[in-house]
């Protein structure tokens, strides 16, 4: 049941809601908004289902279920498809699952952080996808246990701002904006000493 729920929660967006072009660059604003709403609704339903399971199942059994769900969602985030639908659905689901109790909070934070961070290097990344990842990383940054992740992302983003690749500079700007908003103390401390790095 959990694995099918993950698939439904991650990929329930009607493919017809996206243009036939590649990535998200060919999607108009109205379609983008509809897709985001559909992803948010589906991911919220999945998060509610997992929250229910976390309260009703023994911890060991729930750990197995959530691990399977996470693997399905990670595969969406790193989909090789040129179309952005699966990747955006995956990021929306990870974002929603941040609020769900985990059998192993520390391991979950590491896995989520790594998958979101690696998503910034996706070959077909566009503004919509990079922005979604940046917002999810920003929400992760609000947790005191994620200071190391925040510092890493700030350091890498500062490096990427000097990159010749436009997608890296865009990703860096989006991530820095979210981290400045969600983790201002760490952001100020890290960027204040940037010239000394």
JSON list of N, CA and C in Angstrom, two decimals, residues 116-169:
[
{"chain": "A", "resi": 116, "resn": "UNK", "atom": "N", "xyz": [18.26, 16.35, -2.31]},
{"chain": "A", "resi": 116, "resn": "UNK", "atom": "CA", "xyz": [17.94, 17.70, -2.76]},
{"chain": "A", "resi": 116, "resn": "UNK", "atom": "C", "xyz": [19.18, 18.40, -3.30]},
{"chain": "A", "resi": 117, "resn": "UNK", "atom": "N", "xyz": [20.28, 18.25, -2.58]},
{"chain": "A", "resi": 117, "resn": "UNK", "atom": "CA", "xyz": [21.53, 18.89, -2.98]},
{"chain": "A", "resi": 117, "resn": "UNK", "atom": "C", "xyz": [22.00, 18.38, -4.34]},
{"chain": "A", "resi": 118, "resn": "UNK", "atom": "N", "xyz": [21.93, 17.07, -4.54]},
{"chain": "A", "resi": 118, "resn": "UNK", "atom": "CA", "xyz": [22.35, 16.50, -5.82]},
{"chain": "A", "resi": 118, "resn": "UNK", "atom": "C", "xyz": [21.40, 16.90, -6.94]},
{"chain": "A", "resi": 119, "resn": "UNK", "atom": "N", "xyz": [20.15, 17.15, -6.60]},
{"chain": "A", "resi": 119, "resn": "UNK", "atom": "CA", "xyz": [19.18, 17.58, -7.60]},
{"chain": "A", "resi": 119, "resn": "UNK", "atom": "C", "xyz": [19.55, 18.92, -8.23]},
{"chain": "A", "resi": 120, "resn": "UNK", "atom": "N", "xyz": [20.30, 19.74, -7.51]},
{"chain": "A", "resi": 120, "resn": "UNK", "atom": "CA", "xyz": [20.72, 21.03, -8.06]},
{"chain": "A", "resi": 120, "resn": "UNK", "atom": "C", "xyz": [21.67, 20.86, -9.24]},
{"chain": "A", "resi": 121, "resn": "UNK", "atom": "N", "xyz": [22.24, 19.66, -9.39]},
{"chain": "A", "resi": 121, "resn": "UNK", "atom": "CA", "xyz": [23.16, 19.40, -10.49]},
{"chain": "A", "resi": 121, "resn": "UNK", "atom": "C", "xyz": [22.50, 18.65, -11.63]},
{"chain": "A", "resi": 122, "resn": "UNK", "atom": "N", "xyz": [21.17, 18.53, -11.61]},
{"chain": "A", "resi": 122, "resn": "UNK", "atom": "CA", "xyz": [20.44, 17.79, -12.64]},
{"chain": "A", "resi": 122, "resn": "UNK", "atom": "C", "xyz": [20.70, 18.41, -14.02]},
{"chain": "A", "resi": 123, "resn": "UNK", "atom": "N", "xyz": [20.87, 17.57, -15.05]},
{"chain": "A", "resi": 123, "resn": "UNK", "atom": "CA", "xyz": [21.21, 18.08, -16.39]},
{"chain": "A", "resi": 123, "resn": "UNK", "atom": "C", "xyz": [20.11, 18.90, -17.05]},
{"chain": "A", "resi": 124, "resn": "UNK", "atom": "N", "xyz": [18.85, 18.66, -16.70]},
{"chain": "A", "resi": 124, "resn": "UNK", "atom": "CA", "xyz": [17.75, 19.39, -17.34]},
{"chain": "A", "resi": 124, "resn": "UNK", "atom": "C", "xyz": [17.09, 20.36, -16.36]},
{"chain": "A", "resi": 125, "resn": "UNK", "atom": "N", "xyz": [17.84, 20.83, -15.36]},
{"chain": "A", "resi": 125, "resn": "UNK", "atom": "CA", "xyz": [17.26, 21.71, -14.35]},
{"chain": "A", "resi": 125, "resn": "UNK", "atom": "C", "xyz": [16.88, 23.06, -14.95]},
{"chain": "A", "resi": 126, "resn": "UNK", "atom": "N", "xyz": [15.71, 23.57, -14.55]},
{"chain": "A", "resi": 126, "resn": "UNK", "atom": "CA", "xyz": [15.29, 24.89, -14.97]},
{"chain": "A", "resi": 126, "resn": "UNK", "atom": "C", "xyz": [14.90, 25.69, -13.73]},
{"chain": "A", "resi": 127, "resn": "UNK", "atom": "N", "xyz": [14.42, 26.91, -13.95]},
{"chain": "A", "resi": 127, "resn": "UNK", "atom": "CA", "xyz": [14.12, 27.80, -12.83]},
{"chain": "A", "resi": 127, "resn": "UNK", "atom": "C", "xyz": [13.10, 27.18, -11.87]},
{"chain": "A", "resi": 128, "resn": "UNK", "atom": "N", "xyz": [12.05, 26.60, -12.42]},
{"chain": "A", "resi": 128, "resn": "UNK", "atom": "CA", "xyz": [10.98, 26.05, -11.57]},
{"chain": "A", "resi": 128, "resn": "UNK", "atom": "C", "xyz": [11.50, 24.92, -10.69]},
{"chain": "A", "resi": 129, "resn": "UNK", "atom": "N", "xyz": [12.29, 24.02, -11.26]},
{"chain": "A", "resi": 129, "resn": "UNK", "atom": "CA", "xyz": [12.82, 22.88, -10.51]},
{"chain": "A", "resi": 129, "resn": "UNK", "atom": "C", "xyz": [13.85, 23.34, -9.48]},
{"chain": "A", "resi": 130, "resn": "UNK", "atom": "N", "xyz": [14.77, 24.20, -9.89]},
{"chain": "A", "resi": 130, "resn": "UNK", "atom": "CA", "xyz": [15.79, 24.69, -8.96]},
{"chain": "A", "resi": 130, "resn": "UNK", "atom": "C", "xyz": [15.16, 25.49, -7.83]},
{"chain": "A", "resi": 131, "resn": "UNK", "atom": "N", "xyz": [14.13, 26.27, -8.16]},
{"chain": "A", "resi": 131, "resn": "UNK", "atom": "CA", "xyz": [13.45, 27.03, -7.13]},
{"chain": "A", "resi": 131, "resn": "UNK", "atom": "C", "xyz": [12.75, 26.15, -6.11]},
{"chain": "A", "resi": 132, "resn": "UNK", "atom": "N", "xyz": [12.16, 25.05, -6.59]},
{"chain": "A", "resi": 132, "resn": "UNK", "atom": "CA", "xyz": [11.48, 24.11, -5.69]},
{"chain": "A", "resi": 132, "resn": "UNK", "atom": "C", "xyz": [12.49, 23.45, -4.75]},
{"chain": "A", "resi": 133, "resn": "UNK", "atom": "N", "xyz": [13.64, 23.06, -5.27]},
{"chain": "A", "resi": 133, "resn": "UNK", "atom": "CA", "xyz": [14.68, 22.47, -4.42]},
{"chain": "A", "resi": 133, "resn": "UNK", "atom": "C", "xyz": [15.18, 23.49, -3.40]},
{"chain": "A", "resi": 134, "resn": "UNK", "atom": "N", "xyz": [15.41, 24.71, -3.85]},
{"chain": "A", "resi": 134, "resn": "UNK", "atom": "CA", "xyz": [15.91, 25.74, -2.94]},
{"chain": "A", "resi": 134, "resn": "UNK", "atom": "C", "xyz": [14.93, 25.98, -1.80]},
{"chain": "A", "resi": 135, "resn": "UNK", "atom": "N", "xyz": [13.64, 26.00, -2.10]},
{"chain": "A", "resi": 135, "resn": "UNK", "atom": "CA", "xyz": [12.64, 26.20, -1.04]},
{"chain": "A", "resi": 135, "resn": "UNK", "atom": "C", "xyz": [12.64, 25.04, -0.05]},
{"chain": "A", "resi": 136, "resn": "UNK", "atom": "N", "xyz": [12.79, 23.81, -0.55]},
{"chain": "A", "resi": 136, "resn": "UNK", "atom": "CA", "xyz": [12.84, 22.65, 0.34]},
{"chain": "A", "resi": 136, "resn": "UNK", "atom": "C", "xyz": [14.09, 22.69, 1.21]},
{"chain": "A", "resi": 137, "resn": "UNK", "atom": "N", "xyz": [15.22, 23.06, 0.62]},
{"chain": "A", "resi": 137, "resn": "UNK", "atom": "CA", "xyz": [16.45, 23.19, 1.42]},
{"chain": "A", "resi": 137, "resn": "UNK", "atom": "C", "xyz": [16.29, 24.29, 2.47]},
{"chain": "A", "resi": 138, "resn": "UNK", "atom": "N", "xyz": [15.58, 25.33, 2.13]},
{"chain": "A", "resi": 138, "resn": "UNK", "atom": "CA", "xyz": [15.34, 26.40, 3.08]},
{"chain": "A", "resi": 138, "resn": "UNK", "atom": "C", "xyz": [14.52, 25.92, 4.27]},
{"chain": "A", "resi": 139, "resn": "UNK", "atom": "N", "xyz": [13.51, 25.10, 4.01]},
{"chain": "A", "resi": 139, "resn": "UNK", "atom": "CA", "xyz": [12.71, 24.57, 5.10]},
{"chain": "A", "resi": 139, "resn": "UNK", "atom": "C", "xyz": [13.52, 23.61, 5.97]},
{"chain": "A", "resi": 140, "resn": "UNK", "atom": "N", "xyz": [14.40, 22.84, 5.33]},
{"chain": "A", "resi": 140, "resn": "UNK", "atom": "CA", "xyz": [15.28, 21.96, 6.11]},
{"chain": "A", "resi": 140, "resn": "UNK", "atom": "C", "xyz": [16.20, 22.78, 7.00]},
{"chain": "A", "resi": 141, "resn": "UNK", "atom": "N", "xyz": [16.58, 23.95, 6.55]},
{"chain": "A", "resi": 141, "resn": "UNK", "atom": "CA", "xyz": [17.53, 24.79, 7.29]},
{"chain": "A", "resi": 141, "resn": "UNK", "atom": "C", "xyz": [16.99, 25.30, 8.61]},
{"chain": "A", "resi": 142, "resn": "UNK", "atom": "N", "xyz": [15.67, 25.23, 8.79]},
{"chain": "A", "resi": 142, "resn": "UNK", "atom": "CA", "xyz": [15.09, 25.73, 10.03]},
{"chain": "A", "resi": 142, "resn": "UNK", "atom": "C", "xyz": [15.36, 24.80, 11.21]},
{"chain": "A", "resi": 143, "resn": "UNK", "atom": "N", "xyz": [15.82, 23.57, 10.95]},
{"chain": "A", "resi": 143, "resn": "UNK", "atom": "CA", "xyz": [16.13, 22.63, 12.02]},
{"chain": "A", "resi": 143, "resn": "UNK", "atom": "C", "xyz": [17.54, 22.84, 12.55]},
{"chain": "A", "resi": 144, "resn": "UNK", "atom": "N", "xyz": [17.66, 22.90, 13.86]},
{"chain": "A", "resi": 144, "resn": "UNK", "atom": "CA", "xyz": [18.98, 23.15, 14.47]},
{"chain": "A", "resi": 144, "resn": "UNK", "atom": "C", "xyz": [19.98, 22.05, 14.12]},
{"chain": "A", "resi": 145, "resn": "UNK", "atom": "N", "xyz": [19.49, 20.84, 13.86]},
{"chain": "A", "resi": 145, "resn": "UNK", "atom": "CA", "xyz": [20.40, 19.73, 13.56]},
{"chain": "A", "resi": 145, "resn": "UNK", "atom": "C", "xyz": [20.97, 19.80, 12.15]},
{"chain": "A", "resi": 146, "resn": "UNK", "atom": "N", "xyz": [20.49, 20.74, 11.35]},
{"chain": "A", "resi": 146, "resn": "UNK", "atom": "CA", "xyz": [20.92, 20.81, 9.95]},
{"chain": "A", "resi": 146, "resn": "UNK", "atom": "C", "xyz": [21.90, 21.94, 9.68]},
{"chain": "A", "resi": 147, "resn": "UNK", "atom": "N", "xyz": [22.58, 22.43, 10.71]},
{"chain": "A", "resi": 147, "resn": "UNK", "atom": "CA", "xyz": [23.52, 23.54, 10.55]},
{"chain": "A", "resi": 147, "resn": "UNK", "atom": "C", "xyz": [24.64, 23.17, 9.59]},
{"chain": "A", "resi": 148, "resn": "UNK", "atom": "N", "xyz": [25.16, 21.96, 9.69]},
{"chain": "A", "resi": 148, "resn": "UNK", "atom": "CA", "xyz": [26.25, 21.54, 8.80]},
{"chain": "A", "resi": 148, "resn": "UNK", "atom": "C", "xyz": [25.79, 21.55, 7.34]},
{"chain": "A", "resi": 149, "resn": "UNK", "atom": "N", "xyz": [24.55, 21.11, 7.10]},
{"chain": "A", "resi": 149, "resn": "UNK", "atom": "CA", "xyz": [24.01, 21.12, 5.75]},
{"chain": "A", "resi": 149, "resn": "UNK", "atom": "C", "xyz": [23.91, 22.55, 5.22]},
{"chain": "A", "resi": 150, "resn": "UNK", "atom": "N", "xyz": [23.42, 23.45, 6.07]},
{"chain": "A", "resi": 150, "resn": "UNK", "atom": "CA", "xyz": [23.27, 24.85, 5.67]},
{"chain": "A", "resi": 150, "resn": "UNK", "atom": "C", "xyz": [24.62, 25.44, 5.32]},
{"chain": "A", "resi": 151, "resn": "UNK", "atom": "N", "xyz": [25.62, 25.20, 6.15]},
{"chain": "A", "resi": 151, "resn": "UNK", "atom": "CA", "xyz": [26.95, 25.74, 5.89]},
{"chain": "A", "resi": 151, "resn": "UNK", "atom": "C", "xyz": [27.54, 25.18, 4.59]},
{"chain": "A", "resi": 152, "resn": "UNK", "atom": "N", "xyz": [27.31, 23.91, 4.34]},
{"chain": "A", "resi": 152, "resn": "UNK", "atom": "CA", "xyz": [27.79, 23.30, 3.10]},
{"chain": "A", "resi": 152, "resn": "UNK", "atom": "C", "xyz": [27.14, 23.95, 1.89]},
{"chain": "A", "resi": 153, "resn": "UNK", "atom": "N", "xyz": [25.82, 24.10, 1.93]},
{"chain": "A", "resi": 153, "resn": "UNK", "atom": "CA", "xyz": [25.10, 24.66, 0.79]},
{"chain": "A", "resi": 153, "resn": "UNK", "atom": "C", "xyz": [25.50, 26.12, 0.55]},
{"chain": "A", "resi": 154, "resn": "UNK", "atom": "N", "xyz": [25.71, 26.87, 1.62]},
{"chain": "A", "resi": 154, "resn": "UNK", "atom": "CA", "xyz": [26.14, 28.26, 1.46]},
{"chain": "A", "resi": 154, "resn": "UNK", "atom": "C", "xyz": [27.53, 28.30, 0.81]},
{"chain": "A", "resi": 155, "resn": "UNK", "atom": "N", "xyz": [28.45, 27.47, 1.31]},
{"chain": "A", "resi": 155, "resn": "UNK", "atom": "CA", "xyz": [29.80, 27.45, 0.76]},
{"chain": "A", "resi": 155, "resn": "UNK", "atom": "C", "xyz": [29.81, 27.07, -0.71]},
{"chain": "A", "resi": 156, "resn": "UNK", "atom": "N", "xyz": [29.05, 26.04, -1.07]},
{"chain": "A", "resi": 156, "resn": "UNK", "atom": "CA", "xyz": [29.02, 25.61, -2.47]},
{"chain": "A", "resi": 156, "resn": "UNK", "atom": "C", "xyz": [28.36, 26.67, -3.34]},
{"chain": "A", "resi": 157, "resn": "UNK", "atom": "N", "xyz": [27.30, 27.28, -2.84]},
{"chain": "A", "resi": 157, "resn": "UNK", "atom": "CA", "xyz": [26.62, 28.31, -3.62]},
{"chain": "A", "resi": 157, "resn": "UNK", "atom": "C", "xyz": [27.53, 29.51, -3.88]},
{"chain": "A", "resi": 158, "resn": "UNK", "atom": "N", "xyz": [28.31, 29.88, -2.90]},
{"chain": "A", "resi": 158, "resn": "UNK", "atom": "CA", "xyz": [29.25, 30.98, -3.10]},
{"chain": "A", "resi": 158, "resn": "UNK", "atom": "C", "xyz": [30.27, 30.64, -4.19]},
{"chain": "A", "resi": 159, "resn": "UNK", "atom": "N", "xyz": [30.69, 29.37, -4.23]},
{"chain": "A", "resi": 159, "resn": "UNK", "atom": "CA", "xyz": [31.59, 28.93, -5.29]},
{"chain": "A", "resi": 159, "resn": "UNK", "atom": "C", "xyz": [30.89, 28.96, -6.65]},
{"chain": "A", "resi": 160, "resn": "UNK", "atom": "N", "xyz": [29.65, 28.48, -6.67]},
{"chain": "A", "resi": 160, "resn": "UNK", "atom": "CA", "xyz": [28.91, 28.42, -7.94]},
{"chain": "A", "resi": 160, "resn": "UNK", "atom": "C", "xyz": [28.61, 29.81, -8.50]},
{"chain": "A", "resi": 161, "resn": "UNK", "atom": "N", "xyz": [28.54, 30.82, -7.66]},
{"chain": "A", "resi": 161, "resn": "UNK", "atom": "CA", "xyz": [28.32, 32.16, -8.17]},
{"chain": "A", "resi": 161, "resn": "UNK", "atom": "C", "xyz": [29.44, 32.61, -9.09]},
{"chain": "A", "resi": 162, "resn": "UNK", "atom": "N", "xyz": [30.60, 31.99, -8.96]},
{"chain": "A", "resi": 162, "resn": "UNK", "atom": "CA", "xyz": [31.75, 32.33, -9.81]},
{"chain": "A", "resi": 162, "resn": "UNK", "atom": "C", "xyz": [31.88, 31.38, -11.00]},
{"chain": "A", "resi": 163, "resn": "UNK", "atom": "N", "xyz": [30.92, 30.48, -11.14]},
{"chain": "A", "resi": 163, "resn": "UNK", "atom": "CA", "xyz": [30.96, 29.51, -12.23]},
{"chain": "A", "resi": 163, "resn": "UNK", "atom": "C", "xyz": [30.62, 30.17, -13.57]},
{"chain": "A", "resi": 164, "resn": "UNK", "atom": "N", "xyz": [31.14, 29.59, -14.65]},
{"chain": "A", "resi": 164, "resn": "UNK", "atom": "CA", "xyz": [30.80, 30.08, -15.99]},
{"chain": "A", "resi": 164, "resn": "UNK", "atom": "C", "xyz": [29.45, 29.53, -16.45]},
{"chain": "A", "resi": 165, "resn": "UNK", "atom": "N", "xyz": [28.94, 28.53, -15.75]},
{"chain": "A", "resi": 165, "resn": "UNK", "atom": "CA", "xyz": [27.67, 27.91, -16.12]},
{"chain": "A", "resi": 165, "resn": "UNK", "atom": "C", "xyz": [26.49, 28.70, -15.55]},
{"chain": "A", "resi": 166, "resn": "UNK", "atom": "N", "xyz": [25.59, 29.09, -16.43]},
{"chain": "A", "resi": 166, "resn": "UNK", "atom": "CA", "xyz": [24.43, 29.87, -15.99]},
{"chain": "A", "resi": 166, "resn": "UNK", "atom": "C", "xyz": [23.53, 29.12, -15.04]},
{"chain": "A", "resi": 167, "resn": "UNK", "atom": "N", "xyz": [23.36, 27.78, -15.24]},
{"chain": "A", "resi": 167, "resn": "UNK", "atom": "CA", "xyz": [22.47, 27.02, -14.36]},
{"chain": "A", "resi": 167, "resn": "UNK", "atom": "C", "xyz": [23.04, 26.93, -12.96]},
{"chain": "A", "resi": 168, "resn": "UNK", "atom": "N", "xyz": [24.37, 26.87, -12.84]},
{"chain": "A", "resi": 168, "resn": "UNK", "atom": "CA", "xyz": [24.98, 26.84, -11.50]},
{"chain": "A", "resi": 168, "resn": "UNK", "atom": "C", "xyz": [24.81, 28.17, -10.80]},
{"chain": "A", "resi": 169, "resn": "UNK", "atom": "N", "xyz": [24.98, 29.26, -11.52]},
{"chain": "A", "resi": 169, "resn": "UNK", "atom": "CA", "xyz": [24.80, 30.58, -10.90]},
{"chain": "A", "resi": 169, "resn": "UNK", "atom": "C", "xyz": [23.35, 30.79, -10.47]}
]
